[in-house]
């Protein structure tokens, strides 16, 4: 399916992304109505719910489930964030994040060969487990950068792209993405998907990725909550 076609179908994008993301992390997905739920180890087994443009009634039902436990999260993909900010306030949910976006790329635009490491003091390690490709860059005993990718329905889902602060601004973010893309090309891939933090969006845009929609994260607690979808 072309990138342009997928962008028009946020529901399909979410289905593919959640499947790839859950595969990266070993999570067993469940369904809540037409939406997905993942029991998270990081949340002591509690759920994170994922929805794309839920109706008012659907949002109310998901909000009620989220409010049953302070550790639960509700992530909503939408191009109308103000609507869900208002709905969340009406249902007693707190806003944990509004800065993330879903991004997509036509994989035909990406490099197909493994890139070169930017520094001689760095070493690359790649591995595959249960269909998930892992890339890790070491600086001696320390992990300088890492990431993983899982191919689902001809779509490469990139996950947990991390560069240690000590090694930032050395091109490692781009290196990890290009190395993962090269791994993904071992499969029949057409598109790439990921959720991007505000910090990552400039990097991915530089690599040819485009934004699809906002990702809003809600919870029932007033305590700061990290969106665990990205880490």
Tab-separated table of N, CA and C in Angstrom, residues 22-112:
chain	number	residue	atom	x	y	z
A	22	UNK	N	4.153	-3.773	19.703
A	22	UNK	CA	3.954	-4.849	20.675
A	22	UNK	C	4.913	-5.999	20.391
A	23	UNK	N	5.148	-6.289	19.105
A	23	UNK	CA	6.097	-7.343	18.758
A	23	UNK	C	7.500	-7.005	19.213
A	24	UNK	N	7.880	-5.726	19.117
A	24	UNK	CA	9.199	-5.300	19.576
A	24	UNK	C	9.377	-5.542	21.064
A	25	UNK	N	8.300	-5.425	21.827
A	25	UNK	CA	8.389	-5.468	23.275
A	25	UNK	C	7.879	-6.762	23.897
A	26	UNK	N	7.369	-7.658	23.043
A	26	UNK	CA	6.876	-8.923	23.567
A	26	UNK	C	5.551	-8.802	24.290
A	27	UNK	N	4.750	-7.788	23.958
A	27	UNK	CA	3.452	-7.594	24.592
A	27	UNK	C	2.371	-8.354	23.821
A	28	UNK	N	1.422	-8.914	24.556
A	28	UNK	CA	0.288	-9.595	23.949
A	28	UNK	C	-0.883	-8.622	23.896
A	29	UNK	N	-1.282	-8.251	22.695
A	29	UNK	CA	-2.345	-7.268	22.546
A	29	UNK	C	-3.716	-7.859	22.858
A	30	UNK	N	-4.564	-7.007	23.411
A	30	UNK	CA	-5.961	-7.335	23.616
A	30	UNK	C	-6.808	-6.274	22.913
A	31	UNK	N	-8.109	-6.516	22.854
A	31	UNK	CA	-9.005	-5.564	22.200
A	31	UNK	C	-9.981	-4.985	23.209
A	32	UNK	N	-10.235	-3.704	23.072
A	32	UNK	CA	-11.269	-3.025	23.851
A	32	UNK	C	-12.174	-2.343	22.833
A	33	UNK	N	-13.292	-3.031	22.480
A	33	UNK	CA	-14.105	-2.558	21.375
A	33	UNK	C	-13.302	-2.670	20.092
A	34	UNK	N	-13.225	-1.592	19.307
A	34	UNK	CA	-12.451	-1.618	18.068
A	34	UNK	C	-11.013	-1.154	18.278
A	35	UNK	N	-10.638	-0.930	19.538
A	35	UNK	CA	-9.319	-0.389	19.833
A	35	UNK	C	-8.425	-1.414	20.522
A	36	UNK	N	-7.148	-1.055	20.646
A	36	UNK	CA	-6.144	-1.973	21.190
A	36	UNK	C	-5.825	-1.646	22.642
A	37	UNK	N	-5.446	-2.683	23.379
A	37	UNK	CA	-4.993	-2.525	24.756
A	37	UNK	C	-3.785	-3.416	24.955
A	38	UNK	N	-2.772	-2.877	25.620
A	38	UNK	CA	-1.551	-3.640	25.874
A	38	UNK	C	-1.238	-3.608	27.366
A	39	UNK	N	-1.151	-4.793	28.002
A	39	UNK	CA	-0.709	-4.826	29.402
A	39	UNK	C	0.789	-4.555	29.462
A	40	UNK	N	1.193	-3.529	30.186
A	40	UNK	CA	2.562	-3.050	30.163
A	40	UNK	C	3.343	-3.497	31.399
A	41	UNK	N	4.492	-4.104	31.168
A	41	UNK	CA	5.371	-4.422	32.289
A	41	UNK	C	5.764	-3.155	33.032
A	42	UNK	N	6.016	-2.068	32.294
A	42	UNK	CA	6.413	-0.800	32.891
A	42	UNK	C	5.306	-0.205	33.757
A	43	UNK	N	4.075	-0.652	33.557
A	43	UNK	CA	2.936	-0.150	34.325
A	43	UNK	C	2.449	-1.205	35.311
A	44	UNK	N	3.331	-2.117	35.695
A	44	UNK	CA	2.978	-3.208	36.620
A	44	UNK	C	1.820	-4.032	36.087
A	45	UNK	N	1.803	-4.238	34.779
A	45	UNK	CA	0.773	-5.069	34.167
A	45	UNK	C	-0.508	-4.333	33.819
A	46	UNK	N	-0.578	-3.050	34.149
A	46	UNK	CA	-1.772	-2.287	33.810
A	46	UNK	C	-1.754	-1.930	32.311
A	47	UNK	N	-2.921	-1.484	31.813
A	47	UNK	CA	-3.098	-1.311	30.376
A	47	UNK	C	-2.738	0.091	29.899
A	48	UNK	N	-2.228	0.105	28.660
A	48	UNK	CA	-2.249	1.332	27.874
A	48	UNK	C	-3.213	1.074	26.721
A	49	UNK	N	-4.168	1.966	26.559
A	49	UNK	CA	-5.161	1.858	25.501
A	49	UNK	C	-4.753	2.762	24.337
A	50	UNK	N	-5.030	2.300	23.109
A	50	UNK	CA	-4.668	3.046	21.906
A	50	UNK	C	-5.916	3.220	21.041
A	51	UNK	N	-6.218	4.467	20.683
A	51	UNK	CA	-7.413	4.732	19.894
A	51	UNK	C	-7.113	5.788	18.841
A	52	UNK	N	-7.790	5.692	17.706
A	52	UNK	CA	-7.689	6.706	16.660
A	52	UNK	C	-9.055	7.362	16.488
A	53	UNK	N	-9.116	8.649	16.708
A	53	UNK	CA	-10.344	9.427	16.547
A	53	UNK	C	-11.579	8.720	17.114
A	54	UNK	N	-11.550	8.361	18.396
A	54	UNK	CA	-12.748	7.726	18.973
A	54	UNK	C	-13.923	8.689	19.018
A	55	UNK	N	-15.123	8.146	18.915
A	55	UNK	CA	-16.328	8.967	19.073
A	55	UNK	C	-16.418	9.434	20.522
A	56	UNK	N	-17.337	10.358	20.789
A	56	UNK	CA	-17.516	10.822	22.166
A	56	UNK	C	-17.841	9.655	23.095
A	57	UNK	N	-18.696	8.752	22.641
A	57	UNK	CA	-19.088	7.613	23.467
A	57	UNK	C	-17.908	6.655	23.674
A	58	UNK	N	-17.142	6.425	22.625
A	58	UNK	CA	-15.976	5.550	22.748
A	58	UNK	C	-14.930	6.160	23.679
A	59	UNK	N	-14.712	7.457	23.547
A	59	UNK	CA	-13.742	8.120	24.415
A	59	UNK	C	-14.185	8.027	25.870
A	60	UNK	N	-15.477	8.216	26.121
A	60	UNK	CA	-15.993	8.134	27.485
A	60	UNK	C	-15.758	6.750	28.080
A	61	UNK	N	-15.968	5.702	27.268
A	61	UNK	CA	-15.755	4.336	27.757
A	61	UNK	C	-14.282	4.077	28.045
A	62	UNK	N	-13.407	4.532	27.147
A	62	UNK	CA	-11.969	4.357	27.360
A	62	UNK	C	-11.483	5.184	28.545
A	63	UNK	N	-12.042	6.376	28.720
A	63	UNK	CA	-11.677	7.209	29.859
A	63	UNK	C	-12.046	6.528	31.168
A	64	UNK	N	-13.235	5.924	31.211
A	64	UNK	CA	-13.667	5.234	32.427
A	64	UNK	C	-12.726	4.077	32.767
A	65	UNK	N	-12.292	3.329	31.744
A	65	UNK	CA	-11.343	2.242	31.977
A	65	UNK	C	-9.998	2.781	32.466
A	66	UNK	N	-9.555	3.876	31.863
A	66	UNK	CA	-8.267	4.465	32.248
A	66	UNK	C	-8.303	4.945	33.697
A	67	UNK	N	-9.421	5.496	34.110
A	67	UNK	CA	-9.549	6.042	35.454
A	67	UNK	C	-9.646	4.971	36.542
A	68	UNK	N	-9.796	3.713	36.140
A	68	UNK	CA	-9.872	2.642	37.130
A	68	UNK	C	-8.560	2.427	37.863
A	69	UNK	N	-7.434	2.879	37.256
A	69	UNK	CA	-6.126	2.700	37.890
A	69	UNK	C	-5.214	3.841	37.466
A	70	UNK	N	-4.508	4.436	38.438
A	70	UNK	CA	-3.660	5.594	38.142
A	70	UNK	C	-2.514	5.267	37.199
A	71	UNK	N	-2.185	3.988	37.044
A	71	UNK	CA	-1.057	3.616	36.189
A	71	UNK	C	-1.470	3.418	34.734
A	72	UNK	N	-2.745	3.449	34.457
A	72	UNK	CA	-3.207	3.229	33.090
A	72	UNK	C	-3.027	4.486	32.236
A	73	UNK	N	-2.836	4.272	30.941
A	73	UNK	CA	-2.682	5.361	29.981
A	73	UNK	C	-3.657	5.172	28.832
A	74	UNK	N	-4.059	6.289	28.248
A	74	UNK	CA	-4.875	6.293	27.038
A	74	UNK	C	-4.175	7.157	26.008
A	75	UNK	N	-3.770	6.552	24.892
A	75	UNK	CA	-3.113	7.282	23.799
A	75	UNK	C	-4.079	7.407	22.636
A	76	UNK	N	-4.275	8.640	22.177
A	76	UNK	CA	-5.232	8.920	21.105
A	76	UNK	C	-4.498	9.534	19.925
A	77	UNK	N	-4.664	8.945	18.751
A	77	UNK	CA	-4.113	9.490	17.511
A	77	UNK	C	-5.198	10.311	16.830
A	78	UNK	N	-4.873	11.560	16.507
A	78	UNK	CA	-5.895	12.433	15.946
A	78	UNK	C	-5.262	13.623	15.241
A	79	UNK	N	-6.021	14.221	14.336
A	79	UNK	CA	-5.646	15.492	13.730
A	79	UNK	C	-6.468	16.635	14.327
A	80	UNK	N	-7.233	16.331	15.391
A	80	UNK	CA	-8.079	17.323	16.052
A	80	UNK	C	-7.808	17.285	17.560
A	81	UNK	N	-6.611	17.707	17.976
A	81	UNK	CA	-6.250	17.586	19.395
A	81	UNK	C	-7.145	18.384	20.329
A	82	UNK	N	-7.650	19.536	19.881
A	82	UNK	CA	-8.471	20.341	20.773
A	82	UNK	C	-9.748	19.610	21.194
A	83	UNK	N	-10.280	18.812	20.293
A	83	UNK	CA	-11.488	18.051	20.628
A	83	UNK	C	-11.224	17.118	21.797
A	84	UNK	N	-10.089	16.430	21.768
A	84	UNK	CA	-9.829	15.437	22.809
A	84	UNK	C	-9.307	16.059	24.093
A	85	UNK	N	-8.724	17.245	24.003
A	85	UNK	CA	-8.397	17.977	25.220
A	85	UNK	C	-9.682	18.329	25.970
A	86	UNK	N	-10.701	18.765	25.229
A	86	UNK	CA	-11.971	19.117	25.848
A	86	UNK	C	-12.671	17.880	26.419
A	87	UNK	N	-12.668	16.796	25.663
A	87	UNK	CA	-13.301	15.565	26.142
A	87	UNK	C	-12.598	15.031	27.388
A	88	UNK	N	-11.266	15.085	27.377
A	88	UNK	CA	-10.508	14.596	28.528
A	88	UNK	C	-10.842	15.408	29.776
A	89	UNK	N	-10.896	16.725	29.630
A	89	UNK	CA	-11.231	17.578	30.775
A	89	UNK	C	-12.627	17.258	31.304
A	90	UNK	N	-13.567	16.997	30.388
A	90	UNK	CA	-14.938	16.701	30.795
A	90	UNK	C	-15.038	15.360	31.520
A	91	UNK	N	-14.149	14.430	31.181
A	91	UNK	CA	-14.221	13.088	31.766
A	91	UNK	C	-13.252	12.907	32.937
A	92	UNK	N	-12.530	13.956	33.301
A	92	UNK	CA	-11.648	13.870	34.459
A	92	UNK	C	-10.288	13.283	34.194
A	93	UNK	N	-9.877	13.204	32.916
A	93	UNK	CA	-8.542	12.719	32.591
A	93	UNK	C	-7.551	13.876	32.595
A	94	UNK	N	-6.318	13.561	32.924
A	94	UNK	CA	-5.239	14.543	32.879
A	94	UNK	C	-4.392	14.333	31.633
A	95	UNK	N	-3.811	15.405	31.142
A	95	UNK	CA	-2.975	15.349	29.939
A	95	UNK	C	-1.544	15.024	30.348
A	96	UNK	N	-1.025	13.917	29.832
A	96	UNK	CA	0.358	13.528	30.106
A	96	UNK	C	1.301	14.009	29.021
A	97	UNK	N	0.836	14.062	27.771
A	97	UNK	CA	1.697	14.488	26.671
A	97	UNK	C	0.851	14.910	25.482
A	98	UNK	N	1.279	15.992	24.831
A	98	UNK	CA	0.661	16.406	23.563
A	98	UNK	C	1.730	16.690	22.511
A	99	UNK	N	2.979	16.339	22.803
A	99	UNK	CA	4.087	16.760	21.937
A	99	UNK	C	4.532	15.704	20.928
A	100	UNK	N	3.926	14.513	20.986
A	100	UNK	CA	4.386	13.432	20.122
A	100	UNK	C	3.565	13.353	18.839
A	101	UNK	N	4.153	12.773	17.813
A	101	UNK	CA	3.469	12.596	16.540
A	101	UNK	C	3.755	11.211	15.979
A	102	UNK	N	2.810	10.721	15.171
A	102	UNK	CA	3.095	9.548	14.354
A	102	UNK	C	3.711	10.044	13.065
A	103	UNK	N	4.773	9.343	12.594
A	103	UNK	CA	5.449	9.728	11.365
A	103	UNK	C	5.566	8.516	10.449
A	104	UNK	N	5.638	8.789	9.153
A	104	UNK	CA	5.679	7.727	8.146
A	104	UNK	C	6.707	8.088	7.080
A	105	UNK	N	7.252	7.064	6.423
A	105	UNK	CA	8.173	7.286	5.321
A	105	UNK	C	7.981	6.198	4.273
A	106	UNK	N	8.169	6.567	3.030
A	106	UNK	CA	8.238	5.598	1.942
A	106	UNK	C	9.627	4.981	1.994
A	107	UNK	N	9.716	3.688	2.279
A	107	UNK	CA	11.018	3.059	2.472
A	107	UNK	C	11.856	3.056	1.199
A	108	UNK	N	11.228	3.277	0.053
A	108	UNK	CA	11.994	3.352	-1.194
A	108	UNK	C	12.915	4.567	-1.207
A	109	UNK	N	12.657	5.532	-0.314
A	109	UNK	CA	13.491	6.728	-0.252
A	109	UNK	C	14.668	6.558	0.710
A	110	UNK	N	14.741	5.425	1.408
A	110	UNK	CA	15.759	5.237	2.438
A	110	UNK	C	16.949	4.429	1.907
A	111	UNK	N	18.128	4.649	2.510
A	111	UNK	CA	19.320	3.909	2.117
A	111	UNK	C	19.126	2.417	2.353
A	112	UNK	N	19.656	1.618	1.467
A	112	UNK	CA	19.507	0.166	1.567
A	112	UNK	C	20.754	-0.521	2.109
